[in-house]
PDB file of C-alpha atoms in Angstrom:
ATOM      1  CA  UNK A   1     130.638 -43.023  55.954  1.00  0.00           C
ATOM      2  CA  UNK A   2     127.679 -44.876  54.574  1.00  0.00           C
ATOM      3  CA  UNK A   3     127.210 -42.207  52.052  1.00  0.00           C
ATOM      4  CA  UNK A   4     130.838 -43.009  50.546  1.00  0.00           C
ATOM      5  CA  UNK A   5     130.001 -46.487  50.247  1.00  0.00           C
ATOM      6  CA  UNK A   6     128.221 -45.997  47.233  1.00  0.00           C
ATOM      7  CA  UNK A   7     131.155 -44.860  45.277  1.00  0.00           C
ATOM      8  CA  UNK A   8     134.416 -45.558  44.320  1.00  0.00           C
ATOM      9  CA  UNK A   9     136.874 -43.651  44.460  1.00  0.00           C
ATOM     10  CA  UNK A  10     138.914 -44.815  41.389  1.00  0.00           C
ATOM     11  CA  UNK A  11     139.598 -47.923  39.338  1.00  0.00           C
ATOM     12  CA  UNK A  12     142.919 -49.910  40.318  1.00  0.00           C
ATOM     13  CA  UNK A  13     145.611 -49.764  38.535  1.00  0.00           C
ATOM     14  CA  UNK A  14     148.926 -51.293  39.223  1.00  0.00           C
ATOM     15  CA  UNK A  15     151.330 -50.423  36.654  1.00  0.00           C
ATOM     16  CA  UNK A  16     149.787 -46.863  35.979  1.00  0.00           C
ATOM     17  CA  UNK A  17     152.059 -44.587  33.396  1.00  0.00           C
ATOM     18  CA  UNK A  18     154.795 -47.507  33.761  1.00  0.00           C
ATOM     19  CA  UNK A  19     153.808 -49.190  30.143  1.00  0.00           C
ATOM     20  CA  UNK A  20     155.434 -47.527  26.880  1.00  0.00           C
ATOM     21  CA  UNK A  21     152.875 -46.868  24.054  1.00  0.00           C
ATOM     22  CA  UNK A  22     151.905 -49.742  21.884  1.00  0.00           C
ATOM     23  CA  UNK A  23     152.965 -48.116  18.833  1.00  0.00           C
ATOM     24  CA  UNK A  24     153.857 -44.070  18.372  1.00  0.00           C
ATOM     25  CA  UNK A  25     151.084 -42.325  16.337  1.00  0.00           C
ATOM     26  CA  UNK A  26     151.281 -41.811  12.680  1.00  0.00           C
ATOM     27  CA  UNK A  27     151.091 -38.057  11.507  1.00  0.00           C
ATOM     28  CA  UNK A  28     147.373 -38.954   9.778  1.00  0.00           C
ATOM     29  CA  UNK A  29     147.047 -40.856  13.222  1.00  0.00           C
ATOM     30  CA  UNK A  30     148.204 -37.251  15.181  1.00  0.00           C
ATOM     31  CA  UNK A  31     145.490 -35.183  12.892  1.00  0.00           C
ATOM     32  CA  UNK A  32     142.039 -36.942  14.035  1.00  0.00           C
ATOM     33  CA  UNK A  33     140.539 -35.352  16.507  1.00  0.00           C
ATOM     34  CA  UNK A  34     139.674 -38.258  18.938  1.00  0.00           C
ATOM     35  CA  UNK A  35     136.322 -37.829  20.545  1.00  0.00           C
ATOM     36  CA  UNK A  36     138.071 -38.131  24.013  1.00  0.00           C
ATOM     37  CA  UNK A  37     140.671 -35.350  23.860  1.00  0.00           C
ATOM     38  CA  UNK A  38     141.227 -34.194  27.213  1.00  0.00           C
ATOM     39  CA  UNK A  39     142.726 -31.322  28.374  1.00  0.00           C
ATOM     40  CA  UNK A  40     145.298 -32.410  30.776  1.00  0.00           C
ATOM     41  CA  UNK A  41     148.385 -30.148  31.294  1.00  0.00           C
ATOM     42  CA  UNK A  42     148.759 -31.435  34.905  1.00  0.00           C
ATOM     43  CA  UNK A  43     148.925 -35.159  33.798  1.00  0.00           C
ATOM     44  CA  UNK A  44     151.828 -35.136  36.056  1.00  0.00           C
ATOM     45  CA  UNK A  45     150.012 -34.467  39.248  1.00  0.00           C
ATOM     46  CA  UNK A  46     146.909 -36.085  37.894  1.00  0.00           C
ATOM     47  CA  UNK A  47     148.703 -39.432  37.202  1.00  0.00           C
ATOM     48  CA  UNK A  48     150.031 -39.495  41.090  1.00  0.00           C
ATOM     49  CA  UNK A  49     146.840 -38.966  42.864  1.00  0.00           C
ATOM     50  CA  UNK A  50     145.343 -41.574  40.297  1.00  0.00           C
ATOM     51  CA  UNK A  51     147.812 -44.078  41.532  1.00  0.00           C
ATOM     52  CA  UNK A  52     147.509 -43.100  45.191  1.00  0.00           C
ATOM     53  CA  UNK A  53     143.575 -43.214  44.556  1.00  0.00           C
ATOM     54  CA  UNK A  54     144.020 -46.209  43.372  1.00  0.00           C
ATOM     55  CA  UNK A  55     145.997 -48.008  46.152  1.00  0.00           C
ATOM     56  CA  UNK A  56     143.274 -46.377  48.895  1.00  0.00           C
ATOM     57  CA  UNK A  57     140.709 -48.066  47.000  1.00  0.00           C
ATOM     58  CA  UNK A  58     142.676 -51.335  47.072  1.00  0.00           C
ATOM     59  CA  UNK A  59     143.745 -51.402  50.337  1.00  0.00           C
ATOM     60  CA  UNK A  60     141.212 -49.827  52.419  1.00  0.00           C
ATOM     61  CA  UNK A  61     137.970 -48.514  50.267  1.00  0.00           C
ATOM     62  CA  UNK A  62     136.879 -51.361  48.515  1.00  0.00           C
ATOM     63  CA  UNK A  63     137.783 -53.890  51.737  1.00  0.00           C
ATOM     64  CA  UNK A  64     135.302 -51.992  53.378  1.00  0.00           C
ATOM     65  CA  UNK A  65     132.742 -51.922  50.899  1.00  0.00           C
ATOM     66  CA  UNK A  66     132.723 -55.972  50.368  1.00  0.00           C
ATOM     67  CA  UNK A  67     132.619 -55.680  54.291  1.00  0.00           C
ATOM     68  CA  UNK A  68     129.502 -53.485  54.794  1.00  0.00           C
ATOM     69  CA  UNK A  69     128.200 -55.232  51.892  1.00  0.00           C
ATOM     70  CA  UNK A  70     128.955 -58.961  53.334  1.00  0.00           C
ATOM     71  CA  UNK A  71     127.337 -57.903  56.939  1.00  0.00           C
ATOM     72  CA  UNK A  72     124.654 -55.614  55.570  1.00  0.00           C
ATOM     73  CA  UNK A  73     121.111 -57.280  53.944  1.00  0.00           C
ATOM     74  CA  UNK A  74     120.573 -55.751  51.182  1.00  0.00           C
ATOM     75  CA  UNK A  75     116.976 -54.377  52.098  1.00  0.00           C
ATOM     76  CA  UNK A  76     119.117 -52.304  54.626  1.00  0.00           C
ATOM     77  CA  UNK A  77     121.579 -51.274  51.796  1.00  0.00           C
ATOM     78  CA  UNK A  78     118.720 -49.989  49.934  1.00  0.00           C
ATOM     79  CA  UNK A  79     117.061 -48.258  52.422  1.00  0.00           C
ATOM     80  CA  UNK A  80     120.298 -46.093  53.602  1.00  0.00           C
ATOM     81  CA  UNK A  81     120.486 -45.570  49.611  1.00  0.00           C
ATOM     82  CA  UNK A  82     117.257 -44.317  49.156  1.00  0.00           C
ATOM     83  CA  UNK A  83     117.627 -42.173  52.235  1.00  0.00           C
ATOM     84  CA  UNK A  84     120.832 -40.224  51.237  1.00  0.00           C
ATOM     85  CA  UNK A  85     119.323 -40.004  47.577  1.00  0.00           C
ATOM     86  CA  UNK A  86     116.477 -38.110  49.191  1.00  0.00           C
ATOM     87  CA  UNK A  87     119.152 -35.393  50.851  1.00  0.00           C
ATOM     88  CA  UNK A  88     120.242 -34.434  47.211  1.00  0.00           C
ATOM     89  CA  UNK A  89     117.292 -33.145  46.251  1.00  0.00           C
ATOM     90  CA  UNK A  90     118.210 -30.100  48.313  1.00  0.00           C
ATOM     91  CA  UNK A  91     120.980 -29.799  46.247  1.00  0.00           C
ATOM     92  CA  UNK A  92     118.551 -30.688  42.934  1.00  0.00           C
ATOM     93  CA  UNK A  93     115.954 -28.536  43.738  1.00  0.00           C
ATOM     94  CA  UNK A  94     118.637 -25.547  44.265  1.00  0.00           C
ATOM     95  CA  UNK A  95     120.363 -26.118  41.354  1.00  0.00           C
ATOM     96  CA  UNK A  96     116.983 -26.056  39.642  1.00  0.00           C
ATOM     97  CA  UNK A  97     116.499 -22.689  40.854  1.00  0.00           C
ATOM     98  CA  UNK A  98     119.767 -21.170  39.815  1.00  0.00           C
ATOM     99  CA  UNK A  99     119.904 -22.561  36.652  1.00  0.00           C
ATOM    100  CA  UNK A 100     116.037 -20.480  35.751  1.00  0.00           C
ATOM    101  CA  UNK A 101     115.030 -23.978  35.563  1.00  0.00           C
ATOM    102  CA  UNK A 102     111.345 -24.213  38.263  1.00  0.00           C
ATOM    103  CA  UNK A 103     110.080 -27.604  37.063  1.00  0.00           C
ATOM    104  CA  UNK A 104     113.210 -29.175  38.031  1.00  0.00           C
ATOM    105  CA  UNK A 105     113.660 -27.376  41.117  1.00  0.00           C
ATOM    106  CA  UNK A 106     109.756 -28.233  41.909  1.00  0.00           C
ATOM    107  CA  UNK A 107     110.173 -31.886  40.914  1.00  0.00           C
ATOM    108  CA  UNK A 108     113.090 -32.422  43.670  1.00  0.00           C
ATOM    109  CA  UNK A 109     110.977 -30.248  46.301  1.00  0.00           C
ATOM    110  CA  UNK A 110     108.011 -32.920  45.705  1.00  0.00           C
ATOM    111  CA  UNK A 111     110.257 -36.057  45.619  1.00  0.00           C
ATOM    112  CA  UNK A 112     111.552 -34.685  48.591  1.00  0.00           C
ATOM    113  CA  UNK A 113     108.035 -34.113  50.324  1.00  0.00           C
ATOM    114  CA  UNK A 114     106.465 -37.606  49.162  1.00  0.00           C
ATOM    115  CA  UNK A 115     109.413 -39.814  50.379  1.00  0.00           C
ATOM    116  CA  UNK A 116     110.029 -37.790  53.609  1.00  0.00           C
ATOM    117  CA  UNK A 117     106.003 -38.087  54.558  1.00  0.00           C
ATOM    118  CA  UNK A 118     104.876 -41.091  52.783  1.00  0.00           C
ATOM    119  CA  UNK A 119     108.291 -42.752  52.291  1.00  0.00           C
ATOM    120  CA  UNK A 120     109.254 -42.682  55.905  1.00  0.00           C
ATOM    121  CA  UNK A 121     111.650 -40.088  55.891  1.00  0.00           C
ATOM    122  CA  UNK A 122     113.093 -40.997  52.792  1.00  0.00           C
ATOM    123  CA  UNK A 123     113.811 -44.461  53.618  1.00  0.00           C
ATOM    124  CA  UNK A 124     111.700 -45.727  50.744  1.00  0.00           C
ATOM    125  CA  UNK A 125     111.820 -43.710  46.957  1.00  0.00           C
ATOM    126  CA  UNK A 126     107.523 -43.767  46.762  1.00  0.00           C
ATOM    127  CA  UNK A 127     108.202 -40.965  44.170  1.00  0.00           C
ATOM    128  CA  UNK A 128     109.597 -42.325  41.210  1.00  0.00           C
ATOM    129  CA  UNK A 129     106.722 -45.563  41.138  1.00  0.00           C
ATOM    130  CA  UNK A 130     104.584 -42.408  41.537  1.00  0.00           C
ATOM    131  CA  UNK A 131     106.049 -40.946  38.208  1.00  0.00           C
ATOM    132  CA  UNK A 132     108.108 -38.242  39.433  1.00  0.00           C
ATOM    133  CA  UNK A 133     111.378 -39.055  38.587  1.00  0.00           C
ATOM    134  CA  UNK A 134     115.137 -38.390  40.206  1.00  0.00           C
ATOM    135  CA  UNK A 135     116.930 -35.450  37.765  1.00  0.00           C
ATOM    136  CA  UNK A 136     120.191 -34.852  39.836  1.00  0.00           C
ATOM    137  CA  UNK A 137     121.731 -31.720  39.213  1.00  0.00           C
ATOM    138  CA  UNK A 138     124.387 -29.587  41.100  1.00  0.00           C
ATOM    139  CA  UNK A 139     126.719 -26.478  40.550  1.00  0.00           C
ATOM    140  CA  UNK A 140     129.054 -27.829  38.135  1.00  0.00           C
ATOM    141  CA  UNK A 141     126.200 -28.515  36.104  1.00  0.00           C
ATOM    142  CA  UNK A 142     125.051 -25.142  36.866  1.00  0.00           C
ATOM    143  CA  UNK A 143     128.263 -23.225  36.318  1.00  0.00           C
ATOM    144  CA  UNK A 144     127.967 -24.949  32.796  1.00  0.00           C
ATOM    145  CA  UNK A 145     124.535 -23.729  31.782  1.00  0.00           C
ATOM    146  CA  UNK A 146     125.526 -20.504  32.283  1.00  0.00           C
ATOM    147  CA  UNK A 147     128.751 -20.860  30.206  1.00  0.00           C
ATOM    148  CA  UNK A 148     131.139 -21.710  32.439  1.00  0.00           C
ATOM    149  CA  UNK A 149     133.754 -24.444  30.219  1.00  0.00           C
ATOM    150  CA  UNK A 150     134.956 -27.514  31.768  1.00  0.00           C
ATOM    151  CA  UNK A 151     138.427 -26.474  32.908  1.00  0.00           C
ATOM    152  CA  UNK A 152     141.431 -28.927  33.055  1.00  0.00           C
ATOM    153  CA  UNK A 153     141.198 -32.743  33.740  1.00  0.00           C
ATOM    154  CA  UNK A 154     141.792 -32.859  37.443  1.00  0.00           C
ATOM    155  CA  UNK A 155     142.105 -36.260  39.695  1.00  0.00           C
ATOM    156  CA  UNK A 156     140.905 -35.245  43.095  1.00  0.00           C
ATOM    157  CA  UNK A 157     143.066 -37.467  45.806  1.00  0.00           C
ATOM    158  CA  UNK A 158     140.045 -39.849  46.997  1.00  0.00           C
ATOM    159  CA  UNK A 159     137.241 -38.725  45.202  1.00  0.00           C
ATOM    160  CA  UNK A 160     138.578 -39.352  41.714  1.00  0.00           C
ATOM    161  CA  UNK A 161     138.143 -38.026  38.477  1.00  0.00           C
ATOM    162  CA  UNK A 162     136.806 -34.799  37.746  1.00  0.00           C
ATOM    163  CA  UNK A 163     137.478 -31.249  36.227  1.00  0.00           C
ATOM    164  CA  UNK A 164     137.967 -27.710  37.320  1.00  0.00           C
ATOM    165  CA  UNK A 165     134.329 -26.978  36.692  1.00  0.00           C
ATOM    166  CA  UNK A 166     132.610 -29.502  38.494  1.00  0.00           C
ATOM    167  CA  UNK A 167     134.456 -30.034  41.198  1.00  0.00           C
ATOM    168  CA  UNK A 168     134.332 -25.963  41.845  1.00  0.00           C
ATOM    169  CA  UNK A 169     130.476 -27.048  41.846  1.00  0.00           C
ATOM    170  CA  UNK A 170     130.781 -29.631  44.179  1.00  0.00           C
ATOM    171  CA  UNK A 171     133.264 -27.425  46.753  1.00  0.00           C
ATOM    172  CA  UNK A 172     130.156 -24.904  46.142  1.00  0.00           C
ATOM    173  CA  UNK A 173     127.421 -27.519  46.548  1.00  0.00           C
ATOM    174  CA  UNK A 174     128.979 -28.909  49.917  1.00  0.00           C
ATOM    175  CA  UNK A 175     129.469 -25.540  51.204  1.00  0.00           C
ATOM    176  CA  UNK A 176     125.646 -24.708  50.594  1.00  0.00           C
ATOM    177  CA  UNK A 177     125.117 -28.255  52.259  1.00  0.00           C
ATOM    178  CA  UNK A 178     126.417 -27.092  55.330  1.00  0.00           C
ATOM    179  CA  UNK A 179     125.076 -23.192  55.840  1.00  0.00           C
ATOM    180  CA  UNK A 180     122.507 -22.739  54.029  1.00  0.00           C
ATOM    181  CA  UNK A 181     118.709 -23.430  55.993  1.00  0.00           C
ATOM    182  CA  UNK A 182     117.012 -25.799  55.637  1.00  0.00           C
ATOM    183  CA  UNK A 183     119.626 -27.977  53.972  1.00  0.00           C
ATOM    184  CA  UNK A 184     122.056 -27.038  56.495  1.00  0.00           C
ATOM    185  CA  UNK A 185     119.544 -28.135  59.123  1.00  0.00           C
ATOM    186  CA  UNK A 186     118.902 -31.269  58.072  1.00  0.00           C
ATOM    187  CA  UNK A 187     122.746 -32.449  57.130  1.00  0.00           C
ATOM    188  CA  UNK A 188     123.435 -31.172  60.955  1.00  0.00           C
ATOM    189  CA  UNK A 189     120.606 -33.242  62.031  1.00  0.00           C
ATOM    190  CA  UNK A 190     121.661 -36.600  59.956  1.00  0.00           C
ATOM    191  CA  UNK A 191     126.051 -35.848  60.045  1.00  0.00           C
ATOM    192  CA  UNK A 192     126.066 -34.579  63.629  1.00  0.00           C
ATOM    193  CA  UNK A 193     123.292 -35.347  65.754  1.00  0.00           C
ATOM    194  CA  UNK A 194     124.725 -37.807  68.743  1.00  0.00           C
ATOM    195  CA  UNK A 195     121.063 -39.368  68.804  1.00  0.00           C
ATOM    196  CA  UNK A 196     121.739 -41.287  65.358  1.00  0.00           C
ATOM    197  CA  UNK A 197     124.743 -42.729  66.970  1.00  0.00           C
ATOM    198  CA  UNK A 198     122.991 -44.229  70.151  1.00  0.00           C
TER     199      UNK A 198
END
C-alpha cells in the first residue's frame, strides 16, 4: 500500500471523449506526422478504463494520498521512499544482466549493498551522495533493447497508461519479484511477513 502511494494512477478527467474537436484537420494539417502519433486501435477500451482510472483516483486514490501525506512527516515519507527504491534494484540489477549490460547490473547490486549495510536497510539512499547513481531499468525496457517494438497504446484499469511492451515487462518483472531467490525472498519478507505488521 505504501508503495502505491507514490504514484498516480491517472490524471482526472471529467468530461473525457465528451468534447467535439476544436476544428477538423486540414488535409496539409492530416499529412504532418505529429511527433506524438500513437498507435491506438483500442481507443475504445482505452478511453473507458481512462475514465474509470480517473474517477478511482478522484474518489479514493488521491483522498488517500493527501491523507497519508497530511498524517505522515515527511522524514517518514522519505524514508519508506528510499526503502522501496532500494527493492528495485533487484529488478535493475536483473535487467542489467539480461540486457548484456554488467555495469548497470553491478551498479544496482552495490546501491543495493551500501544502503542495505550502511543505509540501514535501505532506509536512507547513502549511495547516490556516494556517486553511484539510481539507473532504473526493467523488462519492458529490456524487451526493447533486444527489438521488441512498443505494441499498442494500452490504459491499464488502475495503473494507467502504458503499452503492450512494457507492461508485458512489468507482468514479467512482478512475476520474477515473486519466485525468483533472492528477490523473491526479500518481497516475502517485506509484503508478507506478519512481524512488519505488529
Amino acid at each position: 500500500m505504501a508503495a502505491s502511494l507514490g504514484a498516480c494512477a491517472a490524471v482526472p478527467a471529467t468530461s473525457l471523449g465528451t468534447a467535439p474537436p476544436m476544428h477538423e484537420l486540414s488535409a496539409e494539417e492530416q499529412a504532418i506526422d505529429f511527433p506524438l502519433r500513437i498507435y491506438d486501435p483500442w481507443e475504445g477500451t482505452n478511453r473507458a478504463i481512462y475514465n474509470f482510472n480517473a474517477q478511482f483516483d478522484e474518489y479514493l486514490f488521491l483522498p488517500l494520498v493527501r491523507g497519508y501525506e497530511f498524517v505522515t512527516p515527511d522524514f517518514i515519507e522519505s524514508r519508506v521512499t528510499d526503502f522501496f527504491s532500494n527493492l528495485t534494484e533487484f529488478r535493475n540489477a536483473t535487467n542489467g544482466l539480461f540486457q548484456a549490460r554488467p555495469d548497470i547490473a553491478g551498479r544496482a547490486t552495490i546501491r543495493f549493498a551500501l544502503n542495505t549495510t550502511i543505509g540501514g536497510l535501505g532506509l536512507f539512499d547513502v549511495a547516490t551522495p556516494m556517486g553511484v547513481a539510481q539507473q532504473p531499468l526493467d523488462f519492458g525496457l529490456t524487451l526493447g533493447r533486444w527489438g521488441a517494438p512498443n505494441g499498442p497504446y494500452l490504459v491499464v484499469p488502475i495503473f494507467g497508461p502504458s503499452n503492450v511492451r512494457d507492461f508485458t515487462g512489468f507482468v514479467a518483472d512482478s512475476v520474477i519479484a515473486s519466485t525468483v531467490p533472492p528477490q523473491s525472498i526479500v518481497t516475502d519478507w517485506v509484503y508478507f511477513n506478519p512481524v512488519m505488521y505488529v
